[in-house]
């Protein structure tokens, strides 16, 4: 009798906690669009102006050959969110409960404070005005730009914003044009010195590296016809080979070819109108192509400077982050973690590609630039935040994963049902990642083995 009574007493508490967690998530998504909470701009499931019409005009849906599980996508996400953070281990559950209570209270308090200060919800037009104001100043405050960019950048502002976030373009507007001109000329010199030479002047390793790049370029984003244009592949080849020669500690690693593509599309959008499926790089002058390649090269360099050990020998940085992902999933959703382990599936078998290509191969390409707005807004903190994004991404299919055996898990994770994803699903992934980061990142004991 006593045990039953205690169990009945515990159940309302658990339901209350789950309800509180889910209500907090709804508050974050619904009330705080465009508002700052400890250094971030949170997301909403509403998609207006630039997140909807602007991007979709430039980035149509592309066809991917995925499994036939697309129909279960939304149901899995909804069921998962109803479940909240689930952990059946008693000691872990108690620690998680305490953390959730504290974090939920802090986030709700912050939400109330922001709401009282800001008044009515910020509109997308107001956010565009904020971007315009930040970008029109003589000296850009990059941290304020990061806060705005975290929840999405208007497409026509994205090239300038990305250059600034990566530190490629200086925040001082008086210096910007001169610096970009100098860096673009430096790239041209590098191409002339390293790429535009006969093979007789290359070492055997350099010849092999160039051949590997030439093989990988046609495989890059194969679903998008634009990337199958010969001139586009030649631009990718020049960028990748020049980068690899200038970064001998890692050289070229398969997967880096994917990382160039968001930059290429964004910087091309300054010169080409309409949707990407109507673009032809042959319409551009050689000078414009050179400038675009240079911007891609320098932005790729800035991005990878913050994660160099992801691409050095044995890629230790990625292995470290995969381990963190495994621990985080164990804390957030112990049933999924236990099932994956019981089936003998290692996180490295599926998550390595996620970290290596930053999810470019896992989601429709028209969503990639929106995802990268958040990546670049994170700055030096990106590698650690990737762990939370990928945990949120994986646990979108929490219920489904627990029903699959080893072979089914492998096939499902290799061909995730994201074919029909829209900005709504992506915003949900990022919102959960932000909340879990707020809860766990400053509490290492929660992620200790």
CSV table of N, CA, C and O in Angstrom, one decimal, residues 258-322:
chain,number,residue,atom,x,y,z
A,258,UNK,N,32.2,19.3,-48.9
A,258,UNK,CA,30.8,19.7,-48.5
A,258,UNK,C,30.8,21.1,-47.8
A,258,UNK,O,29.9,21.9,-48.0
A,259,UNK,N,31.8,21.4,-47.0
A,259,UNK,CA,31.8,22.6,-46.2
A,259,UNK,C,32.0,23.9,-47.1
A,259,UNK,O,31.7,25.0,-46.6
A,260,UNK,N,32.5,23.7,-48.3
A,260,UNK,CA,32.6,24.9,-49.2
A,260,UNK,C,31.2,25.3,-49.8
A,260,UNK,O,31.0,26.5,-50.0
A,261,UNK,N,30.3,24.3,-49.9
A,261,UNK,CA,29.1,24.6,-50.7
A,261,UNK,C,28.2,25.7,-50.1
A,261,UNK,O,27.7,26.5,-50.9
A,262,UNK,N,28.0,25.8,-48.8
A,262,UNK,CA,27.2,26.9,-48.3
A,262,UNK,C,27.8,28.3,-48.6
A,262,UNK,O,27.1,29.2,-49.0
A,263,UNK,N,29.1,28.4,-48.5
A,263,UNK,CA,29.8,29.6,-48.8
A,263,UNK,C,29.6,30.0,-50.3
A,263,UNK,O,29.3,31.1,-50.7
A,264,UNK,N,29.8,29.0,-51.2
A,264,UNK,CA,29.7,29.2,-52.6
A,264,UNK,C,28.3,29.7,-53.0
A,264,UNK,O,28.2,30.7,-53.8
A,265,UNK,N,27.3,29.1,-52.4
A,265,UNK,CA,25.9,29.5,-52.8
A,265,UNK,C,25.6,30.9,-52.2
A,265,UNK,O,25.0,31.7,-53.0
A,266,UNK,N,26.0,31.2,-51.0
A,266,UNK,CA,25.8,32.5,-50.4
A,266,UNK,C,26.5,33.6,-51.2
A,266,UNK,O,25.9,34.7,-51.5
A,267,UNK,N,27.7,33.4,-51.5
A,267,UNK,CA,28.5,34.5,-52.2
A,267,UNK,C,28.1,34.6,-53.7
A,267,UNK,O,28.2,35.7,-54.3
A,268,UNK,N,27.7,33.5,-54.3
A,268,UNK,CA,27.1,33.6,-55.7
A,268,UNK,C,25.8,34.4,-55.7
A,268,UNK,O,25.5,35.0,-56.7
A,269,UNK,N,25.1,34.3,-54.6
A,269,UNK,CA,23.8,35.0,-54.6
A,269,UNK,C,23.9,36.5,-54.7
A,269,UNK,O,22.9,37.2,-55.0
A,270,UNK,N,25.1,37.1,-54.5
A,270,UNK,CA,25.4,38.5,-54.7
A,270,UNK,C,25.4,38.8,-56.2
A,270,UNK,O,25.2,40.0,-56.6
A,271,UNK,N,25.6,37.8,-57.1
A,271,UNK,CA,25.7,38.1,-58.5
A,271,UNK,C,24.6,37.4,-59.3
A,271,UNK,O,24.4,37.9,-60.5
A,272,UNK,N,24.0,36.4,-58.8
A,272,UNK,CA,23.0,35.7,-59.6
A,272,UNK,C,21.6,35.8,-58.9
A,272,UNK,O,21.5,35.6,-57.7
A,273,UNK,N,20.6,36.0,-59.7
A,273,UNK,CA,19.3,36.2,-59.2
A,273,UNK,C,18.5,34.9,-59.4
A,273,UNK,O,18.9,34.0,-60.1
A,274,UNK,N,17.3,34.9,-58.7
A,274,UNK,CA,16.4,33.7,-58.9
A,274,UNK,C,16.8,32.5,-58.1
A,274,UNK,O,17.6,32.7,-57.1
A,275,UNK,N,16.3,31.4,-58.4
A,275,UNK,CA,16.6,30.2,-57.6
A,275,UNK,C,17.8,29.5,-58.1
A,275,UNK,O,18.2,29.6,-59.3
A,276,UNK,N,18.4,28.7,-57.3
A,276,UNK,CA,19.7,28.1,-57.6
A,276,UNK,C,19.6,27.1,-58.8
A,276,UNK,O,20.6,26.9,-59.5
A,277,UNK,N,18.4,26.5,-59.0
A,277,UNK,CA,18.3,25.6,-60.1
A,277,UNK,C,18.3,26.3,-61.5
A,277,UNK,O,18.4,25.7,-62.5
A,278,UNK,N,18.2,27.7,-61.5
A,278,UNK,CA,18.3,28.4,-62.7
A,278,UNK,C,19.7,29.1,-62.9
A,278,UNK,O,19.9,29.8,-63.9
A,279,UNK,N,20.6,28.9,-61.9
A,279,UNK,CA,21.9,29.6,-62.0
A,279,UNK,C,22.8,29.0,-63.0
A,279,UNK,O,22.8,27.7,-63.2
A,280,UNK,N,23.6,29.8,-63.6
A,280,UNK,CA,24.7,29.3,-64.5
A,280,UNK,C,25.9,30.2,-64.2
A,280,UNK,O,25.9,31.4,-64.4
A,281,UNK,N,27.0,29.6,-63.7
A,281,UNK,CA,28.2,30.3,-63.3
A,281,UNK,C,28.9,30.9,-64.6
A,281,UNK,O,29.7,31.8,-64.5
A,282,UNK,N,28.5,30.4,-65.7
A,282,UNK,CA,29.2,30.8,-67.0
A,282,UNK,C,28.7,32.3,-67.3
A,282,UNK,O,29.3,32.9,-68.1
A,283,UNK,N,27.7,32.7,-66.6
A,283,UNK,CA,27.2,34.1,-66.9
A,283,UNK,C,28.1,35.1,-66.2
A,283,UNK,O,28.0,36.3,-66.5
A,284,UNK,N,29.0,34.7,-65.3
A,284,UNK,CA,29.8,35.6,-64.5
A,284,UNK,C,31.1,35.8,-65.2
A,284,UNK,O,31.7,34.9,-65.9
A,285,UNK,N,31.7,37.0,-65.0
A,285,UNK,CA,33.0,37.3,-65.5
A,285,UNK,C,34.1,36.5,-64.6
A,285,UNK,O,33.8,36.1,-63.5
A,286,UNK,N,35.2,36.4,-65.2
A,286,UNK,CA,36.3,35.7,-64.5
A,286,UNK,C,36.7,36.4,-63.2
A,286,UNK,O,37.0,35.8,-62.2
A,287,UNK,N,36.6,37.7,-63.3
A,287,UNK,CA,36.9,38.5,-62.1
A,287,UNK,C,35.9,38.3,-61.0
A,287,UNK,O,36.3,38.1,-59.8
A,288,UNK,N,34.7,38.2,-61.3
A,288,UNK,CA,33.7,37.9,-60.3
A,288,UNK,C,33.8,36.5,-59.7
A,288,UNK,O,33.7,36.3,-58.5
A,289,UNK,N,34.1,35.6,-60.6
A,289,UNK,CA,34.3,34.2,-60.1
A,289,UNK,C,35.5,34.1,-59.2
A,289,UNK,O,35.4,33.4,-58.1
A,290,UNK,N,36.5,34.8,-59.5
A,290,UNK,CA,37.7,34.9,-58.7
A,290,UNK,C,37.4,35.4,-57.3
A,290,UNK,O,37.8,34.9,-56.3
A,291,UNK,N,36.6,36.5,-57.3
A,291,UNK,CA,36.2,37.1,-56.0
A,291,UNK,C,35.4,36.2,-55.1
A,291,UNK,O,35.6,36.1,-53.9
A,292,UNK,N,34.5,35.5,-55.8
A,292,UNK,CA,33.6,34.5,-55.1
A,292,UNK,C,34.5,33.4,-54.5
A,292,UNK,O,34.3,33.0,-53.3
A,293,UNK,N,35.4,32.8,-55.3
A,293,UNK,CA,36.3,31.8,-54.8
A,293,UNK,C,37.1,32.3,-53.7
A,293,UNK,O,37.3,31.5,-52.7
A,294,UNK,N,37.6,33.5,-53.8
A,294,UNK,CA,38.5,34.0,-52.7
A,294,UNK,C,37.7,34.1,-51.4
A,294,UNK,O,38.2,33.7,-50.3
A,295,UNK,N,36.4,34.6,-51.5
A,295,UNK,CA,35.6,34.7,-50.3
A,295,UNK,C,35.3,33.3,-49.7
A,295,UNK,O,35.4,33.2,-48.4
A,296,UNK,N,35.1,32.4,-50.5
A,296,UNK,CA,34.9,31.0,-50.0
A,296,UNK,C,36.1,30.4,-49.4
A,296,UNK,O,36.0,29.8,-48.3
A,297,UNK,N,37.2,30.7,-50.0
A,297,UNK,CA,38.5,30.2,-49.5
A,297,UNK,C,38.8,30.8,-48.1
A,297,UNK,O,39.1,30.0,-47.1
A,298,UNK,N,38.7,32.1,-47.9
A,298,UNK,CA,39.0,32.7,-46.7
A,298,UNK,C,38.0,32.4,-45.6
A,298,UNK,O,38.3,32.2,-44.4
A,299,UNK,N,36.7,32.3,-46.0
A,299,UNK,CA,35.7,31.9,-45.0
A,299,UNK,C,35.9,30.5,-44.5
A,299,UNK,O,35.7,30.2,-43.3
A,300,UNK,N,36.2,29.6,-45.5
A,300,UNK,CA,36.4,28.2,-45.1
A,300,UNK,C,37.6,28.1,-44.1
A,300,UNK,O,37.6,27.4,-43.1
A,301,UNK,N,38.7,28.9,-44.4
A,301,UNK,CA,39.9,28.9,-43.6
A,301,UNK,C,39.5,29.4,-42.2
A,301,UNK,O,39.9,28.8,-41.2
A,302,UNK,N,38.7,30.5,-42.1
A,302,UNK,CA,38.3,31.0,-40.8
A,302,UNK,C,37.5,30.0,-40.0
A,302,UNK,O,37.6,29.8,-38.8
A,303,UNK,N,36.6,29.3,-40.7
A,303,UNK,CA,35.7,28.3,-40.0
A,303,UNK,C,36.6,27.1,-39.5
A,303,UNK,O,36.4,26.7,-38.3
A,304,UNK,N,37.4,26.6,-40.3
A,304,UNK,CA,38.2,25.4,-39.9
A,304,UNK,C,39.3,25.8,-39.0
A,304,UNK,O,39.8,24.9,-38.3
A,305,UNK,N,39.8,27.0,-38.9
A,305,UNK,CA,40.8,27.4,-37.9
A,305,UNK,C,40.3,27.1,-36.5
A,305,UNK,O,41.1,26.8,-35.6
A,306,UNK,N,38.9,27.1,-36.3
A,306,UNK,CA,38.4,26.9,-34.9
A,306,UNK,C,38.1,25.4,-34.7
A,306,UNK,O,37.7,25.0,-33.6
A,307,UNK,N,38.4,24.5,-35.6
A,307,UNK,CA,38.2,23.1,-35.4
A,307,UNK,C,39.3,22.3,-36.2
A,307,UNK,O,39.0,21.3,-36.9
A,308,UNK,N,40.5,22.7,-36.1
A,308,UNK,CA,41.6,22.1,-36.9
A,308,UNK,C,41.8,20.6,-36.6
A,308,UNK,O,42.0,19.8,-37.5
A,309,UNK,N,41.6,20.2,-35.3
A,309,UNK,CA,41.8,18.8,-35.0
A,309,UNK,C,40.7,17.9,-35.4
A,309,UNK,O,40.7,16.7,-35.2
A,310,UNK,N,39.7,18.5,-36.1
A,310,UNK,CA,38.6,17.7,-36.7
A,310,UNK,C,39.2,17.0,-38.0
A,310,UNK,O,38.6,16.0,-38.4
A,311,UNK,N,40.2,17.6,-38.5
A,311,UNK,CA,40.7,17.1,-39.9
A,311,UNK,C,42.2,16.7,-39.9
A,311,UNK,O,42.7,16.5,-41.0
A,312,UNK,N,42.8,16.7,-38.8
A,312,UNK,CA,44.2,16.2,-38.7
A,312,UNK,C,44.2,14.7,-38.6
A,312,UNK,O,43.1,14.1,-38.6
A,313,UNK,N,45.3,14.1,-38.6
A,313,UNK,CA,45.4,12.6,-38.6
A,313,UNK,C,44.5,12.0,-37.5
A,313,UNK,O,44.6,12.4,-36.4
A,314,UNK,N,43.7,11.0,-37.9
A,314,UNK,CA,42.8,10.3,-37.1
A,314,UNK,C,41.6,11.1,-36.6
A,314,UNK,O,40.8,10.6,-35.9
A,315,UNK,N,41.6,12.4,-36.9
A,315,UNK,CA,40.5,13.3,-36.6
A,315,UNK,C,40.1,13.2,-35.2
A,315,UNK,O,38.9,12.9,-34.8
A,316,UNK,N,41.0,13.5,-34.2
A,316,UNK,CA,40.7,13.4,-32.8
A,316,UNK,C,39.6,14.3,-32.3
A,316,UNK,O,38.9,14.0,-31.4
A,317,UNK,N,39.5,15.5,-32.9
A,317,UNK,CA,38.5,16.4,-32.5
A,317,UNK,C,37.1,15.8,-32.7
A,317,UNK,O,36.2,16.0,-31.8
A,318,UNK,N,36.9,15.2,-33.8
A,318,UNK,CA,35.6,14.6,-34.1
A,318,UNK,C,35.3,13.4,-33.2
A,318,UNK,O,34.2,13.3,-32.6
A,319,UNK,N,36.3,12.6,-32.9
A,319,UNK,CA,36.1,11.5,-32.0
A,319,UNK,C,35.8,12.0,-30.6
A,319,UNK,O,34.9,11.4,-29.9
A,320,UNK,N,36.4,13.1,-30.2
A,320,UNK,CA,36.1,13.6,-28.9
A,320,UNK,C,34.6,14.1,-28.8
A,320,UNK,O,33.9,13.9,-27.8
A,321,UNK,N,34.2,14.8,-29.9
A,321,UNK,CA,32.8,15.3,-29.9
A,321,UNK,C,31.8,14.2,-30.0
A,321,UNK,O,30.7,14.3,-29.4
A,322,UNK,N,32.1,13.1,-30.7
A,322,UNK,CA,31.2,11.9,-30.8
A,322,UNK,C,31.0,11.3,-29.4
A,322,UNK,O,29.9,10.9,-29.0
